[in-house]
XYZ file of C-alpha atoms in Angstrom:
749
model
C 0.089 -0.087 -0.025
C 2.939 2.048 0.997
C 5.031 1.949 -2.785
C 1.071 2.451 -4.105
C 0.914 5.147 -2.501
C 4.166 6.950 -2.969
C 3.448 5.842 -7.084
C 0.291 7.591 -7.216
C 2.166 10.971 -5.690
C 5.273 10.540 -7.922
C 1.953 10.568 -11.107
C 0.840 13.845 -9.858
C 1.446 16.689 -12.004
C 2.867 19.674 -10.826
C 0.499 21.884 -8.154
C -0.228 25.127 -9.367
C -0.473 28.770 -8.684
C -3.739 28.808 -9.839
C -5.910 26.459 -6.873
C -8.908 28.552 -7.016
C -9.817 28.072 -9.810
C -10.434 24.013 -10.168
C -11.811 24.575 -6.381
C -14.840 27.224 -7.548
C -15.295 24.708 -10.821
C -15.768 21.651 -8.433
C -18.225 24.069 -5.996
C -20.095 25.716 -8.953
C -20.924 21.385 -10.271
C -22.951 21.942 -6.863
C -24.053 24.912 -5.653
C -26.391 23.293 -2.462
C -24.651 22.197 0.461
C -27.370 19.813 2.067
C -27.550 18.291 5.786
C -29.314 16.897 8.358
C -29.891 17.903 11.663
C -31.375 18.568 15.218
C -34.175 21.118 16.710
C -32.691 22.692 19.688
C -33.452 24.772 21.625
C -31.212 28.466 21.841
C -30.939 28.806 25.589
C -31.745 25.680 27.442
C -30.152 24.795 30.841
C -29.954 21.511 33.951
C -30.465 22.356 37.026
C -29.408 20.873 40.642
C -28.319 21.235 43.839
C -25.440 22.656 45.355
C -25.524 20.398 48.777
C -26.641 16.869 49.330
C -29.812 16.641 50.677
C -33.650 15.384 50.977
C -35.955 17.056 48.003
C -39.420 18.087 50.153
C -40.657 19.929 47.632
C -40.078 19.563 43.989
C -42.639 22.646 43.114
C -43.139 21.569 39.048
C -43.705 18.857 36.374
C -42.727 18.242 33.150
C -43.918 21.283 30.426
C -44.711 23.359 33.561
C -44.130 27.341 32.653
C -41.855 29.039 35.330
C -40.726 32.827 35.285
C -37.484 33.501 36.084
C -36.946 33.661 39.593
C -39.668 30.353 40.498
C -39.398 27.832 42.682
C -38.599 25.330 41.192
C -37.641 22.600 44.143
C -37.020 22.632 47.881
C -34.297 20.566 50.190
C -35.323 19.228 53.654
C -32.856 21.884 55.633
C -34.041 22.983 59.294
C -29.950 23.056 59.849
C -29.835 25.773 57.979
C -32.624 28.140 58.635
C -31.781 27.411 62.045
C -28.500 28.623 61.110
C -29.323 31.608 59.696
C -31.874 32.784 61.918
C -29.122 32.881 64.999
C -26.683 34.878 62.732
C -29.416 36.894 61.913
C -30.214 37.291 66.064
C -26.609 37.315 66.519
C -26.209 40.963 63.678
C -29.146 42.307 66.305
C -27.055 42.038 68.960
C -24.748 43.190 67.543
C -26.730 46.243 66.477
C -28.240 47.105 69.869
C -24.096 46.673 70.594
C -23.015 49.005 68.942
C -25.856 52.255 69.397
C -25.041 51.508 72.738
C -21.151 52.371 72.282
C -22.148 55.226 70.016
C -24.892 56.352 72.574
C -22.491 57.310 75.270
C -23.843 57.129 78.952
C -27.897 58.114 79.515
C -28.743 61.052 81.098
C -30.737 59.544 83.665
C -27.024 57.192 84.279
C -25.488 60.152 85.050
C -27.752 61.338 86.995
C -27.458 58.346 88.921
C -23.158 58.692 89.274
C -23.660 62.125 90.382
C -26.319 61.085 93.325
C -23.481 58.795 93.636
C -20.860 60.967 94.582
C -23.271 63.287 96.078
C -24.085 60.358 98.487
C -20.580 59.201 99.049
C -18.769 63.003 99.730
C -21.930 63.195 102.133
C -20.139 59.346 103.598
C -17.005 61.539 104.408
C -19.009 64.043 106.312
C -20.235 61.603 109.223
C -17.400 59.540 109.040
C -15.537 63.514 109.748
C -17.824 64.022 112.332
C -17.675 60.192 113.817
C -14.212 60.714 114.532
C -14.354 64.879 115.791
C -17.342 63.384 117.900
C -14.261 61.028 119.451
C -12.868 63.917 120.587
C -15.096 67.161 121.154
C -17.950 64.169 122.049
C -16.923 64.984 126.012
C -17.402 68.131 127.492
C -16.654 69.397 131.341
C -20.140 69.016 131.945
C -19.346 65.150 131.192
C -16.459 65.148 133.179
C -18.142 67.038 135.959
C -20.389 64.421 136.118
C -18.508 61.944 136.089
C -17.010 62.840 139.129
C -20.367 63.121 140.264
C -21.046 60.076 140.279
C -17.555 58.101 142.192
C -18.237 60.860 144.362
C -21.980 59.701 144.662
C -20.609 56.131 144.463
C -17.732 55.955 147.154
C -20.263 57.501 149.793
C -22.161 54.728 149.436
C -19.419 52.117 149.927
C -18.770 54.410 152.969
C -21.725 54.378 154.202
C -22.658 50.573 153.870
C -18.933 49.777 155.417
C -20.001 51.636 158.115
C -23.151 50.089 158.996
C -20.692 46.493 158.152
C -18.237 47.433 160.379
C -20.887 47.769 163.210
C -21.876 44.310 162.572
C -19.336 42.374 162.319
C -18.445 43.415 165.445
C -17.690 41.908 168.885
C -20.678 40.852 171.316
C -23.225 42.207 168.220
C -26.449 40.673 167.434
C -26.951 42.524 164.220
C -26.154 38.390 162.638
C -29.166 37.887 160.411
C -28.524 41.497 157.895
C -25.014 40.427 157.599
C -25.167 38.994 154.502
C -27.962 41.368 152.474
C -25.039 44.745 153.883
C -22.225 42.685 152.930
C -24.122 42.023 149.535
C -25.108 46.075 148.754
C -21.467 46.621 150.172
C -20.346 45.068 147.175
C -22.324 46.883 144.719
C -21.198 49.528 145.479
C -18.517 48.829 145.366
C -18.423 47.442 141.904
C -20.641 50.514 141.342
C -17.039 52.651 142.369
C -15.184 51.405 140.273
C -17.648 51.158 137.504
C -17.520 55.029 137.903
C -14.668 55.637 138.084
C -12.965 53.947 135.038
C -16.313 55.385 133.261
C -14.297 58.898 134.570
C -11.023 57.518 133.562
C -11.550 57.135 129.988
C -13.929 60.703 129.391
C -9.861 62.479 130.505
C -7.996 60.081 128.646
C -9.575 61.114 125.495
C -10.163 58.575 122.397
C -9.005 55.138 122.333
C -6.459 54.212 119.958
C -8.269 51.952 118.097
C -11.220 53.319 117.798
C -9.863 56.656 116.714
C -7.374 54.260 114.280
C -11.196 52.514 112.899
C -12.486 56.442 112.912
C -9.539 57.386 110.534
C -10.034 53.971 108.114
C -13.622 54.996 107.658
C -12.719 58.247 106.828
C -9.974 57.108 104.211
C -12.318 54.359 102.932
C -15.317 57.331 102.419
C -12.963 59.583 100.502
C -11.849 57.459 98.469
C -15.523 55.710 97.472
C -15.750 59.515 96.716
C -13.040 58.984 94.376
C -14.364 56.379 92.650
C -17.206 57.586 91.959
C -16.445 60.557 90.982
C -14.188 58.850 88.967
C -17.138 56.891 86.970
C -18.760 60.534 87.131
C -16.346 61.178 84.433
C -15.274 58.191 82.226
C -19.143 58.436 81.576
C -19.050 61.593 80.919
C -15.794 61.512 78.356
C -17.881 58.869 76.257
C -17.501 55.536 74.380
C -14.193 55.890 73.502
C -12.919 55.644 69.015
C -11.565 51.974 69.575
C -14.489 50.847 71.130
C -16.530 51.903 68.515
C -14.055 49.978 66.079
C -14.492 46.747 67.085
C -17.625 47.170 67.640
C -18.972 48.433 64.346
C -15.912 45.391 63.239
C -18.350 42.384 65.107
C -21.252 44.005 63.729
C -19.110 43.206 60.300
C -18.526 40.089 60.464
C -22.288 39.082 62.409
C -23.503 40.574 58.913
C -21.264 38.512 57.104
C -21.641 35.992 58.253
C -25.618 36.614 58.079
C -24.616 36.862 54.236
C -23.073 33.296 54.048
C -25.855 31.708 56.059
C -28.217 33.003 53.269
C -26.034 32.106 50.809
C -25.782 28.271 52.320
C -29.914 27.818 52.787
C -30.460 29.599 48.729
C -28.315 26.328 48.312
C -31.403 24.345 49.538
C -33.518 25.519 46.738
C -33.286 25.944 42.725
C -35.145 28.759 41.124
C -34.797 29.464 37.574
C -32.554 31.393 35.363
C -34.811 31.995 33.369
C -38.649 31.966 31.852
C -39.236 28.555 29.776
C -40.916 25.568 29.944
C -39.843 22.711 31.798
C -38.698 20.597 29.530
C -37.823 17.299 32.218
C -37.346 16.160 35.143
C -34.968 13.106 36.701
C -36.035 12.572 39.764
C -38.505 11.989 42.651
C -39.795 14.158 45.841
C -38.924 13.143 49.192
C -35.623 11.605 47.428
C -32.456 12.103 48.831
C -30.133 13.873 45.791
C -26.236 14.861 46.153
C -24.480 18.280 44.675
C -24.372 18.055 40.766
C -27.264 15.776 40.618
C -29.780 16.501 37.611
C -32.920 18.090 39.356
C -34.940 19.462 36.357
C -34.427 20.872 32.200
C -35.337 23.927 31.408
C -35.675 25.647 28.307
C -36.287 28.857 26.093
C -38.538 26.753 24.260
C -39.541 30.186 22.014
C -36.671 30.696 19.952
C -35.223 27.254 18.790
C -33.023 26.391 16.734
C -31.534 24.206 13.658
C -27.530 22.521 14.486
C -26.588 19.881 12.177
C -24.546 16.221 13.021
C -23.610 15.639 10.049
C -21.693 18.630 8.475
C -18.893 17.012 6.972
C -15.042 19.211 7.114
C -15.333 19.580 2.836
C -19.122 21.151 3.103
C -18.549 23.257 6.010
C -15.704 25.138 3.938
C -18.139 25.601 1.027
C -20.612 27.963 3.383
C -20.227 31.162 5.231
C -21.948 33.398 8.294
C -25.484 34.523 6.303
C -26.035 31.608 4.098
C -29.589 31.483 3.232
C -30.690 28.001 3.646
C -34.527 26.053 3.425
C -36.063 23.377 6.144
C -37.769 20.618 6.057
C -39.127 17.794 8.932
C -40.176 14.662 8.939
C -42.417 15.410 11.951
C -44.158 18.336 10.039
C -44.397 16.919 6.219
C -45.095 19.975 3.996
C -43.930 22.573 5.897
C -41.014 24.248 4.607
C -39.284 27.540 6.227
C -36.411 29.597 5.217
C -33.437 30.815 7.023
C -29.809 31.077 8.291
C -26.308 30.592 8.547
C -25.744 31.375 12.435
C -23.011 30.402 14.253
C -20.142 27.421 12.652
C -17.985 25.971 14.810
C -14.795 26.646 14.883
C -13.393 23.423 16.423
C -14.733 19.597 15.086
C -16.995 17.699 16.684
C -15.726 15.480 18.892
C -16.889 11.871 18.655
C -18.583 12.517 15.327
C -16.186 11.781 13.000
C -14.676 15.355 11.246
C -18.020 17.000 11.222
C -18.479 20.344 12.602
C -21.835 22.123 13.807
C -24.175 24.585 12.413
C -26.374 26.605 14.131
C -29.384 27.926 11.595
C -31.520 29.857 12.723
C -34.741 29.914 11.427
C -37.353 32.850 9.586
C -40.826 31.523 11.774
C -41.096 28.329 14.112
C -44.207 26.404 13.058
C -46.404 25.202 15.012
C -45.913 21.785 16.457
C -42.095 21.189 16.504
C -40.415 20.341 19.049
C -37.114 19.735 20.763
C -35.072 16.648 19.356
C -37.145 16.929 16.071
C -35.679 15.528 13.113
C -34.291 18.032 10.392
C -33.598 18.823 6.894
C -31.549 21.531 5.188
C -30.301 22.691 2.574
C -27.534 25.587 2.784
C -27.305 27.948 -1.046
C -23.926 28.762 -1.098
C -21.896 32.044 -1.182
C -18.951 33.225 -2.999
C -16.352 30.634 -3.565
C -13.582 31.274 -0.324
C -10.186 31.982 -1.177
C -7.241 29.934 -0.408
C -3.831 29.486 -0.686
C -1.266 27.685 -3.118
C 3.051 26.697 -3.146
C 4.503 24.571 -4.700
C 6.818 22.775 -3.653
C 9.394 20.137 -5.702
C 9.810 17.261 -3.403
C 12.255 14.259 -4.513
C 12.130 11.926 -2.188
C 9.005 11.868 0.141
C 7.349 10.992 3.908
C 3.644 10.806 4.041
C 1.304 10.592 6.901
C -2.100 12.226 8.088
C -2.696 15.127 9.666
C -5.141 17.492 12.292
C -4.612 20.917 12.202
C -4.250 22.154 16.147
C -3.939 25.370 17.208
C -0.934 26.249 18.729
C -2.423 27.910 21.845
C -5.266 26.397 23.080
C -6.701 24.985 26.611
C -9.747 23.445 28.025
C -10.717 25.694 30.750
C -12.054 25.153 33.769
C -13.498 26.043 37.693
C -10.885 24.909 41.000
C -14.799 25.059 42.927
C -17.609 23.282 42.454
C -21.255 25.391 41.617
C -23.594 26.837 39.384
C -22.334 29.032 36.998
C -24.159 31.897 37.242
C -22.588 33.668 34.097
C -21.478 32.184 30.591
C -20.370 35.330 28.522
C -19.013 34.143 25.433
C -20.698 30.777 23.042
C -19.239 28.913 20.175
C -16.332 31.205 18.142
C -16.857 34.358 19.967
C -13.323 36.170 20.314
C -11.526 37.094 23.307
C -8.611 38.598 24.796
C -6.772 37.920 27.306
C -7.790 38.344 31.328
C -11.071 38.787 29.716
C -14.171 37.057 32.325
C -15.040 33.826 30.294
C -17.515 32.867 33.329
C -17.991 33.388 36.946
C -19.742 30.570 39.348
C -22.145 31.847 41.728
C -20.521 33.309 44.418
C -22.679 33.881 47.515
C -20.887 31.893 49.773
C -18.047 32.829 48.813
C -17.940 36.709 48.370
C -19.968 36.444 52.537
C -16.707 34.807 53.440
C -14.029 37.213 51.998
C -16.628 39.665 53.372
C -16.530 37.684 57.388
C -12.989 37.973 56.526
C -12.816 41.695 56.074
C -14.168 42.068 58.971
C -12.029 39.435 61.298
C -9.249 41.381 59.728
C -10.871 44.314 61.046
C -11.527 43.880 64.290
C -8.049 42.490 64.895
C -6.773 46.076 63.425
C -8.875 47.335 66.214
C -8.161 45.623 69.018
C -4.670 45.887 67.966
C -4.798 49.951 67.810
C -6.953 50.355 71.065
C -3.808 48.261 72.843
C -0.975 49.898 70.929
C -3.541 53.489 72.643
C -3.052 51.870 76.646
C -5.808 53.053 78.938
C -7.452 56.115 78.766
C -6.634 58.809 81.785
C -10.067 58.339 83.327
C -9.390 54.102 82.922
C -6.644 54.909 84.703
C -8.017 57.469 87.555
C -10.615 55.155 88.377
C -8.143 52.379 88.778
C -6.511 54.468 91.722
C -10.022 55.155 93.919
C -10.772 51.594 93.371
C -7.205 50.802 95.054
C -7.593 53.705 97.225
C -10.921 51.914 98.718
C -9.450 48.519 98.784
C -6.610 50.397 100.843
C -9.264 51.960 102.844
C -11.080 49.107 103.226
C -7.464 47.271 104.139
C -6.892 49.513 107.640
C -10.069 49.419 108.694
C -10.733 45.641 108.230
C -6.898 46.316 110.182
C -8.330 48.012 112.646
C -10.735 45.998 113.495
C -8.591 42.778 114.473
C -7.155 44.850 116.579
C -10.194 46.680 118.977
C -11.192 42.439 118.536
C -7.891 41.395 119.806
C -7.851 44.361 122.471
C -10.592 43.104 124.710
C -12.622 44.565 126.570
C -11.920 47.986 128.575
C -11.385 48.530 132.000
C -14.774 50.940 131.941
C -16.334 47.850 130.003
C -15.438 44.986 133.354
C -15.890 47.303 135.862
C -19.638 47.871 134.227
C -20.140 44.109 133.911
C -19.337 43.644 137.699
C -21.761 46.278 138.932
C -24.306 45.102 136.746
C -23.799 41.269 137.964
C -23.674 42.793 141.321
C -26.657 44.020 141.323
C -28.291 40.942 140.024
C -27.059 38.882 142.166
C -28.579 41.063 145.395
C -31.964 41.115 143.113
C -31.441 37.367 142.933
C -31.439 37.206 146.579
C -34.198 39.792 148.236
C -36.349 37.432 145.379
C -35.175 33.611 147.068
C -35.102 35.192 150.490
C -38.625 36.663 149.652
C -39.916 32.678 148.549
C -38.531 31.842 151.925
C -40.762 33.930 154.203
C -43.809 33.205 151.732
C -43.012 29.290 152.060
C -42.590 29.478 155.546
C -46.418 31.611 155.718
C -47.816 28.653 153.773
C -47.008 26.387 155.961
C -47.654 27.933 159.124
C -50.739 28.952 157.335
C -50.951 32.566 157.143
C -50.872 32.450 153.171
C -52.286 30.219 150.447
C -50.556 28.895 147.435
C -50.895 31.643 145.048
C -48.753 34.039 146.478
C -46.525 30.754 147.032
C -45.637 30.426 143.239
C -45.713 33.977 142.130
C -43.222 34.359 144.643
C -41.510 31.022 143.201
C -41.476 32.565 139.715
C -40.087 36.437 140.823
C -36.949 33.980 142.153
C -36.766 32.231 138.913
C -36.643 35.111 137.078
C -34.096 37.057 139.023
C -31.800 34.112 138.921
C -31.623 34.030 135.995
C -30.911 37.698 135.336
C -28.511 37.046 137.816
C -26.732 33.521 135.420
C -27.018 35.938 132.176
C -24.991 38.917 133.928
C -22.542 36.644 134.879
C -22.591 35.482 132.100
C -21.493 38.530 130.354
C -18.633 39.790 133.108
C -16.943 35.832 132.626
C -16.719 36.531 128.354
C -16.006 40.136 129.133
C -12.963 38.907 132.257
C -12.027 35.847 129.588
C -10.571 38.218 126.226
C -11.736 38.422 122.821
C -14.018 35.851 122.056
C -11.678 32.637 119.673
C -14.625 32.918 117.310
C -14.740 36.559 116.698
C -11.336 36.734 116.265
C -11.119 34.114 113.538
C -13.914 36.322 111.598
C -11.723 39.729 111.724
C -8.492 37.651 111.003
C -9.804 36.420 108.075
C -11.481 39.992 106.929
C -8.254 41.745 106.875
C -7.191 38.304 105.104
C -9.641 39.026 102.571
C -9.178 42.576 102.304
C -5.411 42.195 102.074
C -5.919 40.214 98.985
C -8.164 42.519 97.441
C -6.169 45.185 98.209
C -2.924 42.810 96.081
C -5.617 42.374 93.508
C -6.828 46.204 92.996
C -2.614 47.121 93.418
C -1.472 44.088 90.305
C -4.519 45.482 87.892
C -3.262 49.206 88.452
C -0.212 48.267 87.568
C -0.710 46.094 84.262
C -3.426 49.250 83.271
C -0.595 51.597 83.542
C 2.663 49.994 82.302
C 0.178 49.069 79.200
C 0.513 45.660 76.955
C 3.990 43.390 76.905
C 5.665 43.298 73.755
C 4.374 39.800 74.220
C 1.048 40.226 74.683
C 1.341 43.023 71.251
C 2.731 40.218 69.659
C 0.469 38.240 70.037
C -2.534 40.821 68.426
C 0.012 41.494 66.404
C 0.408 37.943 64.811
C -3.477 38.167 64.949
C -3.800 41.144 62.322
C -1.100 38.793 60.275
C -3.325 35.321 60.624
C -7.064 37.779 59.806
C -4.593 39.223 56.898
C -4.211 36.365 55.609
C -7.443 34.201 55.868
C -9.072 37.747 53.917
C -6.232 37.081 50.975
C -7.128 32.156 51.073
C -10.790 34.289 50.889
C -10.457 36.404 47.669
C -8.094 33.805 46.673
C -10.502 31.229 46.510
C -13.459 34.178 45.330
C -11.024 34.465 42.384
C -11.168 30.779 41.403
C -14.740 31.325 41.557
C -14.642 33.380 37.978
C -13.126 32.199 35.167
C -10.887 34.254 32.899
C -9.291 33.892 29.591
C -5.168 33.194 29.260
C -4.287 33.548 26.211
C -6.408 35.910 23.023
C -8.304 33.320 21.262
C -11.569 31.628 20.186
C -14.537 29.745 22.295
C -13.969 26.205 19.645
C -16.213 24.745 22.521
C -19.462 25.363 25.778
C -19.665 21.910 26.581
C -21.962 23.031 30.045
C -25.432 25.468 30.327
C -26.154 28.781 32.406
C -27.377 27.796 35.430
C -25.923 24.548 35.171
C -24.507 23.625 38.613
C -20.357 22.577 38.037
C -17.690 20.410 39.277
C -14.394 21.669 39.988
C -12.370 20.459 36.735
C -15.611 19.872 34.710
C -14.773 21.517 31.526
C -16.523 24.774 31.323
C -15.109 26.231 27.364
C -12.339 24.771 24.734
C -10.019 27.742 24.385
C -7.683 28.256 21.285
C -5.697 30.638 19.112
C -7.027 29.892 16.079
C -4.484 32.979 13.916
C -1.922 30.382 14.560
C -2.917 27.412 13.867
C -0.539 24.279 12.963
C -0.606 20.277 11.435
C -0.106 17.540 14.454
C 1.006 14.247 12.480
C -1.524 10.774 13.371
C 0.005 8.198 11.575
C 3.497 9.175 10.979
C 5.405 5.084 11.643
C 8.593 4.746 12.790
C 10.635 3.255 9.695
C 9.347 7.061 8.298
C 10.118 9.035 11.224
C 14.061 7.891 11.329
C 14.356 10.262 7.744
C 12.591 13.064 8.992
C 14.532 16.298 11.304
C 13.621 19.425 12.230
C 13.679 21.936 8.853
C 12.231 19.585 7.074
C 10.019 20.793 4.344
C 6.341 19.631 3.660
C 3.931 19.837 1.079
C 0.389 20.391 2.524
C -3.017 19.639 1.358
C -6.527 19.328 3.037
C -9.500 17.113 2.107
C -11.599 19.439 3.199
C -10.110 22.582 0.610
C -9.729 20.766 -2.905
C -6.245 21.923 -4.613
C -5.206 24.210 -1.428
C -1.452 23.323 -1.465
C 0.570 25.139 0.882
C 4.380 24.828 2.259
C 4.945 24.572 6.089
C 8.273 23.413 7.548
C 9.226 20.480 10.651
C 9.338 22.195 13.868
C 8.918 19.798 16.372
C 9.433 16.215 16.685
C 7.794 13.920 19.824
C 10.909 11.915 21.168
C 8.402 9.577 22.464
C 5.713 7.710 20.072
C 1.523 7.826 20.638
C 0.321 6.382 23.285
C -2.712 2.794 21.923
C -1.513 3.940 18.364
C 0.761 1.054 17.676
C 4.238 2.702 16.462
C 3.036 6.331 15.379
C 4.537 9.700 16.728
C 3.517 12.836 16.224
C 5.330 15.086 13.835
C 3.970 19.200 14.942
C 4.888 21.628 10.774
C 4.351 24.656 10.627
C 2.186 26.461 7.617
C 3.837 29.154 5.417
C 0.131 30.594 5.434
C -3.594 30.035 6.773
C -5.704 29.582 3.839
C -8.798 31.160 5.137
C -11.216 28.225 6.513
C -8.927 26.061 7.241
C -11.120 25.351 11.114
C -9.279 22.758 13.897
C -9.972 19.433 13.359
C -9.839 19.363 10.483
C -7.727 16.043 8.846
C -4.438 16.765 6.414
C -2.231 14.870 4.346
C 1.457 16.279 4.651
C 4.622 15.069 2.636
C 7.655 15.577 4.551
C 11.023 15.559 2.331
C 13.685 13.124 3.382
């Protein structure tokens, strides 16, 4: 076979420089190109959910007409709805917080703070008055009165002592009266001691422990006044700019999260991207579906067209945009329509041999025409296409078949899954490098960017606040609180010392006199009870009097026991439980003071370098998160990487696509070359870079083009025997040469 091909090539007549005449004569012999086609909508798509779930609402059936944005189906998504409600509540909370921060203090708050200052001032005045009363409370009249009490008590003691001396004198017969007089003498002596102790206290002035407590109370009241004033000043100063920035950033973050939650919920329903008819329903209600699974097919049946299915590479070169066509249908006998060529695919249709898809627009749409019906088109040819030819004198040749391939081509796809929201090109569209080709629904990624921006703003606001440090009003408030805790510590220490010191002499002597008086009353009540009992025994008095006398004695006895217990307690000194409580109160006051001092020190010192470094790191982290979110958002836009022509669009607008699904095929059709498909291992040995070639085309009869071998594959083609791909650059590109057309190559050895 190879020998026959070489013989046939050698037998060819020399290539002429006027191939157009040959092509013209061929075309003039057949002025009509016939092709079979299919009726398809000009606009249609297959709709899917962006996430998995159970279809709770399937709101359409085949044949239903829907308007743009009509809901077609919904997933059961209670978790997403609850999440949205939660995010919206967070937005309201953040809005309220921002309003609160911006509004500053209310008039009522300032009024209350002023009243707190006034109340604190009053406490200071009361504390000072109590302290001064310790000095000025004892007047000369008080001292004279106390001296008179001492004198009167001494007179009573002397009087009773004389009586007692008579009773206890030798040969005295007043023995029975000795016990009552002795008791009265003890009481009188105790009363004199108590009066003397009281006078001594008045003359010595304030007790040192009482004075310490009084001074501590003044200090505490003054500290509380200063703290109240600092709080008032802080309220009057209003909101700090950094606090407003932080509250605003938190609101922006909450809004972004709500937008993201809404975007997630939106993916749980399918809406019609355009008005049309439901052509196909692929699922049933209550069925579980996965992301990207076909749910319905939607088409605009008001704008159908013809797409050819068998237009070969020879015929496609003979037609052009605008050529008229006559159209008939198997399903509509007797219906004859006219139309015109609207689009010619620049690339061969894969899997159909070397056929190209041509779109024919009909001048009118007949009744009864449906999607998928078979159509036949007779296309009137336009002027013969121009071609170029070049002759090469080839002595020894290597022949091979090849395909026309763009020097630069790419099947472009997204690296993210999602719904194809915008498809800005069609087959045949010419695009420039950097031009937007398609975009996914970016609601979720836009929300992620907004969240990241809000997070960065919040981190920056926190960094600004920590670097600015505390406001003067905050420092003053903290120092006032420290002064108040210090005063409380002093008061607790004075109270502990007061408890530890035990009762004064005056208190003990007074308790002693009270106990003696109670004892005297008890003895008198007992004597009275005994006399009444004796009279009753003698029949002189009734039992009622005995009971009354016994009751009086019991009361007097319990009163004496209580007075004696009080005296014993005073004599025993400080109570252990009371002392422990005072010590515990002092310890708590000391711990509170140390904690407050640490807070003041930390506030004045400001943030440490390590703390600033942590916040700065959070800013960098937030910036990185924003950069990543923007990078993901950019992946939702498909950009032309080079100048070229859209050769194929295998998807439809509003369709769900997975990452890596081809969206368009782009090729630079201004730089076509040939790649051989069957150059075997024997022939490749005689080919080298720079070898000259002559190229002819099945689709362009009589056209001969010169070319040069620019690349030889170092490895054989997979699954094609032992064949190698050779690239041939053409000297010129003939008109109507298309991607995928076949070529016959003769390479000079």
